[in-house]
GROMACS .gro file of N, CA and C in nm:
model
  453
    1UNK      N    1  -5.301   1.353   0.731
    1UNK     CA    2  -5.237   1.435   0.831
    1UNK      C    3  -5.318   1.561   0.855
    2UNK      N    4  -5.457   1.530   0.829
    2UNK     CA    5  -5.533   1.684   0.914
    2UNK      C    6  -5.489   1.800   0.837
    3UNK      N    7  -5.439   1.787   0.726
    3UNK     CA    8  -5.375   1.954   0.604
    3UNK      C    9  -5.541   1.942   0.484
    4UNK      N   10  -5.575   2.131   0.532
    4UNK     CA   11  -5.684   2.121   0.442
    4UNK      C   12  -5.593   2.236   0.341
    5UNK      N   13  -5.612   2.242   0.250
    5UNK     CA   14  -5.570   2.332   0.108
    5UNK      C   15  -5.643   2.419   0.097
    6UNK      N   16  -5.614   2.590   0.158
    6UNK     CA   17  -5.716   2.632   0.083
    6UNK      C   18  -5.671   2.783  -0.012
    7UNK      N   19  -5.684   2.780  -0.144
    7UNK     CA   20  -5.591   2.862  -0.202
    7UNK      C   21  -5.614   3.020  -0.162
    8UNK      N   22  -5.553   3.129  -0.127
    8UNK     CA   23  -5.555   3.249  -0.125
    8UNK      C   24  -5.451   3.364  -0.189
    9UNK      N   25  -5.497   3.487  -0.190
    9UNK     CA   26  -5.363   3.581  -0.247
    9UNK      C   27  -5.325   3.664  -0.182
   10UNK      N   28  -5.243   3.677  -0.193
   10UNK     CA   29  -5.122   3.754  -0.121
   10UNK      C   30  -5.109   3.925  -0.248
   11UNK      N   31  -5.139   4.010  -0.275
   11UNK     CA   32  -5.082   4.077  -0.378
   11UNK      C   33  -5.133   3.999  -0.488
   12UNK      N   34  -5.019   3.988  -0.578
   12UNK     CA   35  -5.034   3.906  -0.702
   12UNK      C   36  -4.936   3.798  -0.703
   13UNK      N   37  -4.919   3.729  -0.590
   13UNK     CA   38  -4.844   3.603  -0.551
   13UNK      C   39  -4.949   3.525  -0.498
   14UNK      N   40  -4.926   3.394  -0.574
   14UNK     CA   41  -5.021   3.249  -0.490
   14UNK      C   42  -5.008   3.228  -0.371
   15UNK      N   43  -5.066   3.233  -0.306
   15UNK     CA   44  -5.026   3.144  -0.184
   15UNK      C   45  -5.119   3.009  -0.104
   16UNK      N   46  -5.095   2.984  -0.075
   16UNK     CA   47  -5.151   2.811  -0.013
   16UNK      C   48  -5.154   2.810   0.113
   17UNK      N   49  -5.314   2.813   0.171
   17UNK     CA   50  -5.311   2.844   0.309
   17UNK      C   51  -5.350   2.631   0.409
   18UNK      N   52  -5.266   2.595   0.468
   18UNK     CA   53  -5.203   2.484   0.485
   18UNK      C   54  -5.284   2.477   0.661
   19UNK      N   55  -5.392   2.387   0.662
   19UNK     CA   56  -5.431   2.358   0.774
   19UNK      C   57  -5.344   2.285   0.875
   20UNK      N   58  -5.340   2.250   0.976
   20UNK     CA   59  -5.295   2.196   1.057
   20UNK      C   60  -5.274   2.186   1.214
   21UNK      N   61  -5.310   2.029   1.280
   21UNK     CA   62  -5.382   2.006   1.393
   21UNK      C   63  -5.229   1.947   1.498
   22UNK      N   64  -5.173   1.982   1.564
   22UNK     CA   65  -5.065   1.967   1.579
   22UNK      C   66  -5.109   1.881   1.673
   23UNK      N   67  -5.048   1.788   1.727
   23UNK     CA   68  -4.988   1.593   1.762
   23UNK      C   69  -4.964   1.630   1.887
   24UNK      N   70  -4.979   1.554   1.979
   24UNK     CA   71  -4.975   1.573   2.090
   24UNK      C   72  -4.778   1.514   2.133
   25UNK      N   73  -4.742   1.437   2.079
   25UNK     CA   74  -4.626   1.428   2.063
   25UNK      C   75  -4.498   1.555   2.045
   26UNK      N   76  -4.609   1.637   1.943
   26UNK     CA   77  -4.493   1.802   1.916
   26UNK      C   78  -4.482   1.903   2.042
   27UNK      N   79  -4.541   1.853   2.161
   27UNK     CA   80  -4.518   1.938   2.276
   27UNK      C   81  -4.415   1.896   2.329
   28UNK      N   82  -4.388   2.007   2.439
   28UNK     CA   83  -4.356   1.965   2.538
   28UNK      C   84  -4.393   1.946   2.669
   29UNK      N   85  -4.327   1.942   2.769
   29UNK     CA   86  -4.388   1.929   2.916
   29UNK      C   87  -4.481   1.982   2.895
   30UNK      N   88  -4.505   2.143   2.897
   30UNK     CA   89  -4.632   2.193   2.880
   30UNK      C   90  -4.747   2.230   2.847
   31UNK      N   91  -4.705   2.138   2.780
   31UNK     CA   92  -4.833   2.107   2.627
   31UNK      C   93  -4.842   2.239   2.556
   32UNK      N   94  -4.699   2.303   2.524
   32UNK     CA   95  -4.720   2.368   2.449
   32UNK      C   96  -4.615   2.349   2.316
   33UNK      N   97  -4.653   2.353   2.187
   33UNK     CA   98  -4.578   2.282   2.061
   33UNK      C   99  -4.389   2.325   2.060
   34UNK      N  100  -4.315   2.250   2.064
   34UNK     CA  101  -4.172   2.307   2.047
   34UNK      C  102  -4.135   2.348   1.952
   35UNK      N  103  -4.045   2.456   1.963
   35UNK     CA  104  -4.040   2.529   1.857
   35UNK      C  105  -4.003   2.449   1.778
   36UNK      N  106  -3.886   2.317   1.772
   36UNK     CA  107  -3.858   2.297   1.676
   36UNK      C  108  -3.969   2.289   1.502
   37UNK      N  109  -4.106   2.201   1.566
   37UNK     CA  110  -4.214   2.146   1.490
   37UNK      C  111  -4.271   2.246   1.404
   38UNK      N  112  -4.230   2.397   1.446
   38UNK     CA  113  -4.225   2.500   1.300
   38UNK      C  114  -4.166   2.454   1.181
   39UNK      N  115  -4.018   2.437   1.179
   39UNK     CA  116  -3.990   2.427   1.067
   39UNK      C  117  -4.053   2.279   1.004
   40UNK      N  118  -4.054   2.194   1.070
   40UNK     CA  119  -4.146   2.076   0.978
   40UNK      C  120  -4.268   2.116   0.932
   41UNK      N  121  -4.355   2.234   0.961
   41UNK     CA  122  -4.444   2.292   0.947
   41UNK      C  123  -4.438   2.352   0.811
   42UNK      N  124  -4.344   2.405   0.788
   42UNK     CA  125  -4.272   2.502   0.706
   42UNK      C  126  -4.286   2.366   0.624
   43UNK      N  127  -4.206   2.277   0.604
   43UNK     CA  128  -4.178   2.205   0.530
   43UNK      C  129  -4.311   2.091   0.489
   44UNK      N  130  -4.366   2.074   0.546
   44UNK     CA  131  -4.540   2.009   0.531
   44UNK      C  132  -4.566   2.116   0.416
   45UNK      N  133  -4.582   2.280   0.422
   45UNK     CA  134  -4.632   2.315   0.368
   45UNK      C  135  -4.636   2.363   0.275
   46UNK      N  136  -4.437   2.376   0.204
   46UNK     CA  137  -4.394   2.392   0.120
   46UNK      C  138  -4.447   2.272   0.021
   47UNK      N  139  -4.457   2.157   0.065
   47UNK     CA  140  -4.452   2.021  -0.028
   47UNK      C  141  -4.593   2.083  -0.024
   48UNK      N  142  -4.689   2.085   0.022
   48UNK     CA  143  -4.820   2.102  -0.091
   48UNK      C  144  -4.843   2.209  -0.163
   49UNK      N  145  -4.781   2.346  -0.147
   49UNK     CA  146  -4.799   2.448  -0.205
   49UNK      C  147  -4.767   2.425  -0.344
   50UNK      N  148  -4.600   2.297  -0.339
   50UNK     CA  149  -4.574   2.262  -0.493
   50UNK      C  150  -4.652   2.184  -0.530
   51UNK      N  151  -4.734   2.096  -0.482
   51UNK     CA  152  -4.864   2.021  -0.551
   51UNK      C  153  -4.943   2.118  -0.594
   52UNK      N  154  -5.013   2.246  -0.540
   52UNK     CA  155  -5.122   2.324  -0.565
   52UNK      C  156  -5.073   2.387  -0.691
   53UNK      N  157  -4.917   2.399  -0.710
   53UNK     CA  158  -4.893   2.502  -0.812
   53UNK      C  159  -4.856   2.386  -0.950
   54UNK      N  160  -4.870   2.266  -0.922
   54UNK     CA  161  -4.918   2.170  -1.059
   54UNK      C  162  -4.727   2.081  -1.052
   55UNK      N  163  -4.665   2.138  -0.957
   55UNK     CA  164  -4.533   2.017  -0.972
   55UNK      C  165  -4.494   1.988  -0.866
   56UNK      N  166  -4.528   1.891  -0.785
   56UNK     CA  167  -4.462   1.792  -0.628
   56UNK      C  168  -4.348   1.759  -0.660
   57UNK      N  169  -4.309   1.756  -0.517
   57UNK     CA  170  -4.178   1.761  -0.502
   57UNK      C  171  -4.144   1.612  -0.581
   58UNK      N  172  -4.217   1.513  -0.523
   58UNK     CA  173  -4.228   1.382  -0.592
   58UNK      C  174  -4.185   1.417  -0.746
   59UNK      N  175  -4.221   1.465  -0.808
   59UNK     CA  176  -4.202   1.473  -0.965
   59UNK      C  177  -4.084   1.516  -0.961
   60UNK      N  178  -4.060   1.660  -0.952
   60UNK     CA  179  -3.903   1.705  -0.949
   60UNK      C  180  -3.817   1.610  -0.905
   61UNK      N  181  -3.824   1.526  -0.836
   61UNK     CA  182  -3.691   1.468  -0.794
   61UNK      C  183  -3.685   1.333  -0.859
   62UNK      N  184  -3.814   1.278  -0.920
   62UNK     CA  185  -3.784   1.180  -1.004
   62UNK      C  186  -3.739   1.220  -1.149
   63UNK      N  187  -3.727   1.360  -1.167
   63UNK     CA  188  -3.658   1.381  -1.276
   63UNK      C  189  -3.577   1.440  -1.251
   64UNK      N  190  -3.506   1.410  -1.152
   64UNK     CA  191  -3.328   1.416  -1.134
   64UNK      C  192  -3.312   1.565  -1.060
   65UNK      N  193  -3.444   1.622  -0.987
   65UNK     CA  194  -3.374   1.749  -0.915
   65UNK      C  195  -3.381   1.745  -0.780
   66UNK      N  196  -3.308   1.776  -0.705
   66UNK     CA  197  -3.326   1.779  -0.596
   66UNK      C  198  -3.311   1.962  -0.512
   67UNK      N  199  -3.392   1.970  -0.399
   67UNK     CA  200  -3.428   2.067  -0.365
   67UNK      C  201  -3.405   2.085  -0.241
   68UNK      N  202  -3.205   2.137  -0.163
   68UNK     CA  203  -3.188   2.160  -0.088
   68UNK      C  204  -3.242   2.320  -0.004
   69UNK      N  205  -3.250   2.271   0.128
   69UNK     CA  206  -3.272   2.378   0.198
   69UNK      C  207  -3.133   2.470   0.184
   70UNK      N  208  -3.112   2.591   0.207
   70UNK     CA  209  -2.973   2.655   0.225
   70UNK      C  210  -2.963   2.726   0.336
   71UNK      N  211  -3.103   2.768   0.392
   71UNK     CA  212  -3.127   2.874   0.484
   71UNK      C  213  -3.312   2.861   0.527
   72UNK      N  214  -3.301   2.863   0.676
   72UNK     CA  215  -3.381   2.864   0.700
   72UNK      C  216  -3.434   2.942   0.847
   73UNK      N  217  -3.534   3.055   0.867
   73UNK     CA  218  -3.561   3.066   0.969
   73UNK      C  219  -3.719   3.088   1.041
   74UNK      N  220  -3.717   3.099   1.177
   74UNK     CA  221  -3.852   3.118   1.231
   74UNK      C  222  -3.831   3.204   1.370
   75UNK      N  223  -3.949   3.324   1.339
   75UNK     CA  224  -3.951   3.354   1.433
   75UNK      C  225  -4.132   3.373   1.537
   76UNK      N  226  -4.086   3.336   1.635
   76UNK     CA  227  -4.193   3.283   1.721
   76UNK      C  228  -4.284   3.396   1.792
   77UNK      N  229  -4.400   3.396   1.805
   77UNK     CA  230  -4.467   3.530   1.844
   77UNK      C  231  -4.548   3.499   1.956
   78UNK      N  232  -4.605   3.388   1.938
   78UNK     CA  233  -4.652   3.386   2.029
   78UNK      C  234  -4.682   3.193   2.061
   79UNK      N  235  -4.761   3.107   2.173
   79UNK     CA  236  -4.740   2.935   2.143
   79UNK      C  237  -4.872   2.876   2.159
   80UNK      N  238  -4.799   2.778   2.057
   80UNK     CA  239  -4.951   2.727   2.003
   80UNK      C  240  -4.957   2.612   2.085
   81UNK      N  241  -5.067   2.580   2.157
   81UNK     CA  242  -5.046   2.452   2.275
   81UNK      C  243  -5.120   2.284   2.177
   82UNK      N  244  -5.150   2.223   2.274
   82UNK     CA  245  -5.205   2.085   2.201
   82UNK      C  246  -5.335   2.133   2.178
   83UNK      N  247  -5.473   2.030   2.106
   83UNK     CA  248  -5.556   2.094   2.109
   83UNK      C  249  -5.618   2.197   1.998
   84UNK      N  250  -5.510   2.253   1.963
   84UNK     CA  251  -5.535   2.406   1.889
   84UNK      C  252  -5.516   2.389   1.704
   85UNK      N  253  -5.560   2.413   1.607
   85UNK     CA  254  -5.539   2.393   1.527
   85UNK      C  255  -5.521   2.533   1.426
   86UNK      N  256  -5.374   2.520   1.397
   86UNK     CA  257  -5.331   2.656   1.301
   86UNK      C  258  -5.325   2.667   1.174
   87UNK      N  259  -5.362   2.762   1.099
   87UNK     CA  260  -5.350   2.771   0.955
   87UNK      C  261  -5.166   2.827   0.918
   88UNK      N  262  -5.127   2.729   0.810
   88UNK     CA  263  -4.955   2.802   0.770
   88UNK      C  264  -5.003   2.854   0.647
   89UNK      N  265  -4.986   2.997   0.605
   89UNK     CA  266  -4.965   3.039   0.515
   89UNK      C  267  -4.844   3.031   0.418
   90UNK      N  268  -4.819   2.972   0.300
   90UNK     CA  269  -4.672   2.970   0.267
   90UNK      C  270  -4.690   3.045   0.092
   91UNK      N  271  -4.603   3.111   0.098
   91UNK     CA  272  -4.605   3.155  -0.058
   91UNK      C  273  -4.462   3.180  -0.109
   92UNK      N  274  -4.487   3.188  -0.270
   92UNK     CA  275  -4.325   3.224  -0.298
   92UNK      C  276  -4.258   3.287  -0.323
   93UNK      N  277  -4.147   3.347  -0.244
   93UNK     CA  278  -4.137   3.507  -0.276
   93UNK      C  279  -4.016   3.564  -0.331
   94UNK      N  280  -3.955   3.424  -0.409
   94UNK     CA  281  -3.853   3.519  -0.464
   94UNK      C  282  -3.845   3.378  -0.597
   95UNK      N  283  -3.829   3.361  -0.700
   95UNK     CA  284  -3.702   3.239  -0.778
   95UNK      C  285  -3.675   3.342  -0.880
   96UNK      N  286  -3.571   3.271  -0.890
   96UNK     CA  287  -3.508   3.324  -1.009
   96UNK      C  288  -3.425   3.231  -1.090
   97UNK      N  289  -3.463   3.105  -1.063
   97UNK     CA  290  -3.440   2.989  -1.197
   97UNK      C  291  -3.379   2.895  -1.152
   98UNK      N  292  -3.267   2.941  -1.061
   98UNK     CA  293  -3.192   2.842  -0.965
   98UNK      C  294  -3.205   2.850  -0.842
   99UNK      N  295  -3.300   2.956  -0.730
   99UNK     CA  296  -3.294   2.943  -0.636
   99UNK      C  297  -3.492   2.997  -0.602
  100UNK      N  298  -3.503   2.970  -0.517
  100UNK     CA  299  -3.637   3.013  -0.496
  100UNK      C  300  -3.641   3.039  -0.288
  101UNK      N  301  -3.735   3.130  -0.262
  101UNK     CA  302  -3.757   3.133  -0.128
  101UNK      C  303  -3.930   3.109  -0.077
  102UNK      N  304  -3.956   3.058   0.031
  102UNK     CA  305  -4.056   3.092   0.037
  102UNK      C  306  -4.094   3.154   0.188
  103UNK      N  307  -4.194   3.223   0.242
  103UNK     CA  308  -4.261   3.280   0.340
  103UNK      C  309  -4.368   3.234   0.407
  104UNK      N  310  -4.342   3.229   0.526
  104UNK     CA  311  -4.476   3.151   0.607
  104UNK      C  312  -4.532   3.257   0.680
  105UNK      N  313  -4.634   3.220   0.754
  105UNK     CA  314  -4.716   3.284   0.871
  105UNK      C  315  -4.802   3.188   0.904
  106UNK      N  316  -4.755   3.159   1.062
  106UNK     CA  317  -4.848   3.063   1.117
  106UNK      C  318  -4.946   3.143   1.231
  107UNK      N  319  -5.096   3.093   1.183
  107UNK     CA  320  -5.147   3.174   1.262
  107UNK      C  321  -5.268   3.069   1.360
  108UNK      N  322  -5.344   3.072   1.458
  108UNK     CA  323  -5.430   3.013   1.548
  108UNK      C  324  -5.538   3.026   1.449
  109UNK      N  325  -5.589   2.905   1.410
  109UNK     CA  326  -5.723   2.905   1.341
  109UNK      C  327  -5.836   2.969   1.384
  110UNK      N  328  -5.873   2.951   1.502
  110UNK     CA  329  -5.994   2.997   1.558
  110UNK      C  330  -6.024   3.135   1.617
  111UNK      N  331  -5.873   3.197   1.690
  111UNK     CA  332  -5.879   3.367   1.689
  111UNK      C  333  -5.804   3.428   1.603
  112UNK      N  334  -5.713   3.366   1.493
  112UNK     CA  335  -5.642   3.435   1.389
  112UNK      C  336  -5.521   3.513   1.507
  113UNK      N  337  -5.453   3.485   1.586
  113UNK     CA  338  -5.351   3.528   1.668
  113UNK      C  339  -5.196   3.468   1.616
  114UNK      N  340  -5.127   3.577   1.549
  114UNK     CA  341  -4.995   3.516   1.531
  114UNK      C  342  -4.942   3.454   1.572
  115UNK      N  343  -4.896   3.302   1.557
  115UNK     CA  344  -4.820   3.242   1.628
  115UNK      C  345  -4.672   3.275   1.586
  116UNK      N  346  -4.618   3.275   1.424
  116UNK     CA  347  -4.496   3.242   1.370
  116UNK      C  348  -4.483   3.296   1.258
  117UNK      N  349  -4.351   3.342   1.222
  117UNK     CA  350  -4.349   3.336   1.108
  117UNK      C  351  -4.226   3.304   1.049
  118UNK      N  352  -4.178   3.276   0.923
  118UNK     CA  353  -4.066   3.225   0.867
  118UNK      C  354  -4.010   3.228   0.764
  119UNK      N  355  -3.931   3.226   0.683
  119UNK     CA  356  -3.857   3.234   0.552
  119UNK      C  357  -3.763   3.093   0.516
  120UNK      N  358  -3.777   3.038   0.401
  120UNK     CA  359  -3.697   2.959   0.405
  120UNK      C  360  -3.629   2.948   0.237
  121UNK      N  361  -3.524   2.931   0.245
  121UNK     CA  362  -3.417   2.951   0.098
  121UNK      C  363  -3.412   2.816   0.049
  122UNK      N  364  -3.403   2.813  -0.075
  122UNK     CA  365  -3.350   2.638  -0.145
  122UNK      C  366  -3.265   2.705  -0.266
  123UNK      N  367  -3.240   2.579  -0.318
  123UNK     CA  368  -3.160   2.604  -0.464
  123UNK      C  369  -3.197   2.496  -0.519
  124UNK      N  370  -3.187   2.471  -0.641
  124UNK     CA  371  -3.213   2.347  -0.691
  124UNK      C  372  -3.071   2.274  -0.786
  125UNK      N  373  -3.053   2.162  -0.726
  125UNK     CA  374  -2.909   2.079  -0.763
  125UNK      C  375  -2.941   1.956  -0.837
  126UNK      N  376  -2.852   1.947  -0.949
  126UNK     CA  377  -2.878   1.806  -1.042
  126UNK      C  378  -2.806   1.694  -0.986
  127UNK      N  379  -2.853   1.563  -1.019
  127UNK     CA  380  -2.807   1.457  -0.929
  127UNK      C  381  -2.673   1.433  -0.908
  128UNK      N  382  -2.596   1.529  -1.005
  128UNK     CA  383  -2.421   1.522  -0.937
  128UNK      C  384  -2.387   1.656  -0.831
  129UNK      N  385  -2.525   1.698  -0.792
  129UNK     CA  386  -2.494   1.794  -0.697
  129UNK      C  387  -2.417   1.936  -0.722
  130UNK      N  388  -2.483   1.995  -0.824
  130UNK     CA  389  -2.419   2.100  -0.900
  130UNK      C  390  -2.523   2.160  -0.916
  131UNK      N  391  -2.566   2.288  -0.862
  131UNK     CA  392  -2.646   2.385  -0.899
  131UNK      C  393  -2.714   2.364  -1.046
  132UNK      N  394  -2.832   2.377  -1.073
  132UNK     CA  395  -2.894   2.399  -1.232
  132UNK      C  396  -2.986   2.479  -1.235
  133UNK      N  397  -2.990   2.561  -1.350
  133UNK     CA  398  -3.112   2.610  -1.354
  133UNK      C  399  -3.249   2.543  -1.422
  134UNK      N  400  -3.312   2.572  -1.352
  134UNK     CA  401  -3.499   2.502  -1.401
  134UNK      C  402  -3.469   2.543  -1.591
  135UNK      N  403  -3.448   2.673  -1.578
  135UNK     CA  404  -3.551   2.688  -1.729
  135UNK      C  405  -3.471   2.629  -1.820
  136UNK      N  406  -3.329   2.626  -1.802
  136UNK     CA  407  -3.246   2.495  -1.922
  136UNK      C  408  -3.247   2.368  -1.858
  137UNK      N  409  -3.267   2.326  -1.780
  137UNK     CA  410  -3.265   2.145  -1.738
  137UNK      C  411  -3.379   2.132  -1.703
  138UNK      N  412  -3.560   2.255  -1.721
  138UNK     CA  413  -3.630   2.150  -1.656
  138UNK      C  414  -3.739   2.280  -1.702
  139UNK      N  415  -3.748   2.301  -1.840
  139UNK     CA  416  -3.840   2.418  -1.876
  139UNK      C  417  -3.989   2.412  -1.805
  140UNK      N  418  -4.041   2.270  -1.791
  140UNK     CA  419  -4.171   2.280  -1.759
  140UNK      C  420  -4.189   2.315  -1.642
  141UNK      N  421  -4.067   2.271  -1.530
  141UNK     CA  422  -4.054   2.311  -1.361
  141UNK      C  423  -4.083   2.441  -1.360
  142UNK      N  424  -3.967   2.494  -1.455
  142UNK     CA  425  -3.938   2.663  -1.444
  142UNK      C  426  -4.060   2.712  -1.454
  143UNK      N  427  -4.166   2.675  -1.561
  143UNK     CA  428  -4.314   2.764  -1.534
  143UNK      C  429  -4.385   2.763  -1.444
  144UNK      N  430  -4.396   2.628  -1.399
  144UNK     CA  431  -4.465   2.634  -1.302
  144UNK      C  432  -4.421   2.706  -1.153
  145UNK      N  433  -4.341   2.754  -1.089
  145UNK     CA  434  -4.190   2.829  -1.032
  145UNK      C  435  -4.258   2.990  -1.090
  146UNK      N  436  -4.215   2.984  -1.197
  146UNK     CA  437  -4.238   3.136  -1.248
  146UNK      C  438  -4.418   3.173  -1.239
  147UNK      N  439  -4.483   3.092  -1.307
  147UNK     CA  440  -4.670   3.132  -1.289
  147UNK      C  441  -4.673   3.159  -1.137
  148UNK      N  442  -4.591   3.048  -1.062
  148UNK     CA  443  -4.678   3.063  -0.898
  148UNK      C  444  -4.625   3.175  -0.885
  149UNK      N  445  -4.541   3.254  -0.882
  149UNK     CA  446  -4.511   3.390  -0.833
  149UNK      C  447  -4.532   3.467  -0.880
  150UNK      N  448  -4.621   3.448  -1.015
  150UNK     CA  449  -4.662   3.547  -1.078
  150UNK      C  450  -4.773   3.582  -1.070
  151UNK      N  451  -4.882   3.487  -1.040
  151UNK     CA  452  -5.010   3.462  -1.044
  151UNK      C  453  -5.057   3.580  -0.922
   0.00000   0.00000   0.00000
């Protein structure tokens, strides 16, 4: 899917800067991308940021966690048409054992012109759908969670 990885920092937070060549399909009439195709953006780039930080989502959920959205938003600055290929910045900017957030910025690869930016909330729920925390049901998750925001 055209996603190059390339790691950067934010402060002293990881962040995972998330290539991407947007589909001629994600427009609209005007060949310019709908907003909706942010938040899948968001969400493309959350799932590799947790690969970069050593636990995919794939893993977590085969060991029984699952990782609802609770809240999510975007706000739009400026539009990215077909053609154009943008870098998503995503990093993580808040957990605290049971809930984590992360932060985007989507920007135009080639003049660095804001397109977007976004926030998005999760929690993490055990397979009877009950809130848990990482560091008692899933110590090794929790570090990796805690290093990326620490790093």
């Amino acid at each position: 899917m055209g996603a190059d990885i390339q790691k950067g920092t934010l402060g002293n937070i990881m962040d995972i800067i998330y290539e991407r060549k947007p589909f001629y399909y994600e427009t609209d009439r005007m060949g310019i991308i709908h907003h909706s195709n942010y938040i899948r953006w968001f969400e493309e780039a959350r799932i590799y940021y947790m690969e970069q930080m050593g636990y995919p989502y794939r893993r977590i959920e085969d060991e029984g966690i699952i990782i609802p959205v609770t809240n999510v938003d975007c706000n739009y600055k400026s539009m990215t048409r077909f053609g154009e290929t943008v870098l998503i910045r995503v990093w993580l900017s808040k957990y605290n054992g049971a809930i984590f957030h992360c932060d985007y910025e989507v920007t135009d690869k080639e003049t660095g012109t804001l397109r977007a930016t976004g926030h998005s909330e999760h929690c993490f729920l055990d397979e009877n759908g009950k809130v848990c925390v990482l560091k008692r049901n899933n110590p090794e998750a929790h570090e990796a969670f805690k290093n990326s925001l620490n790093k």
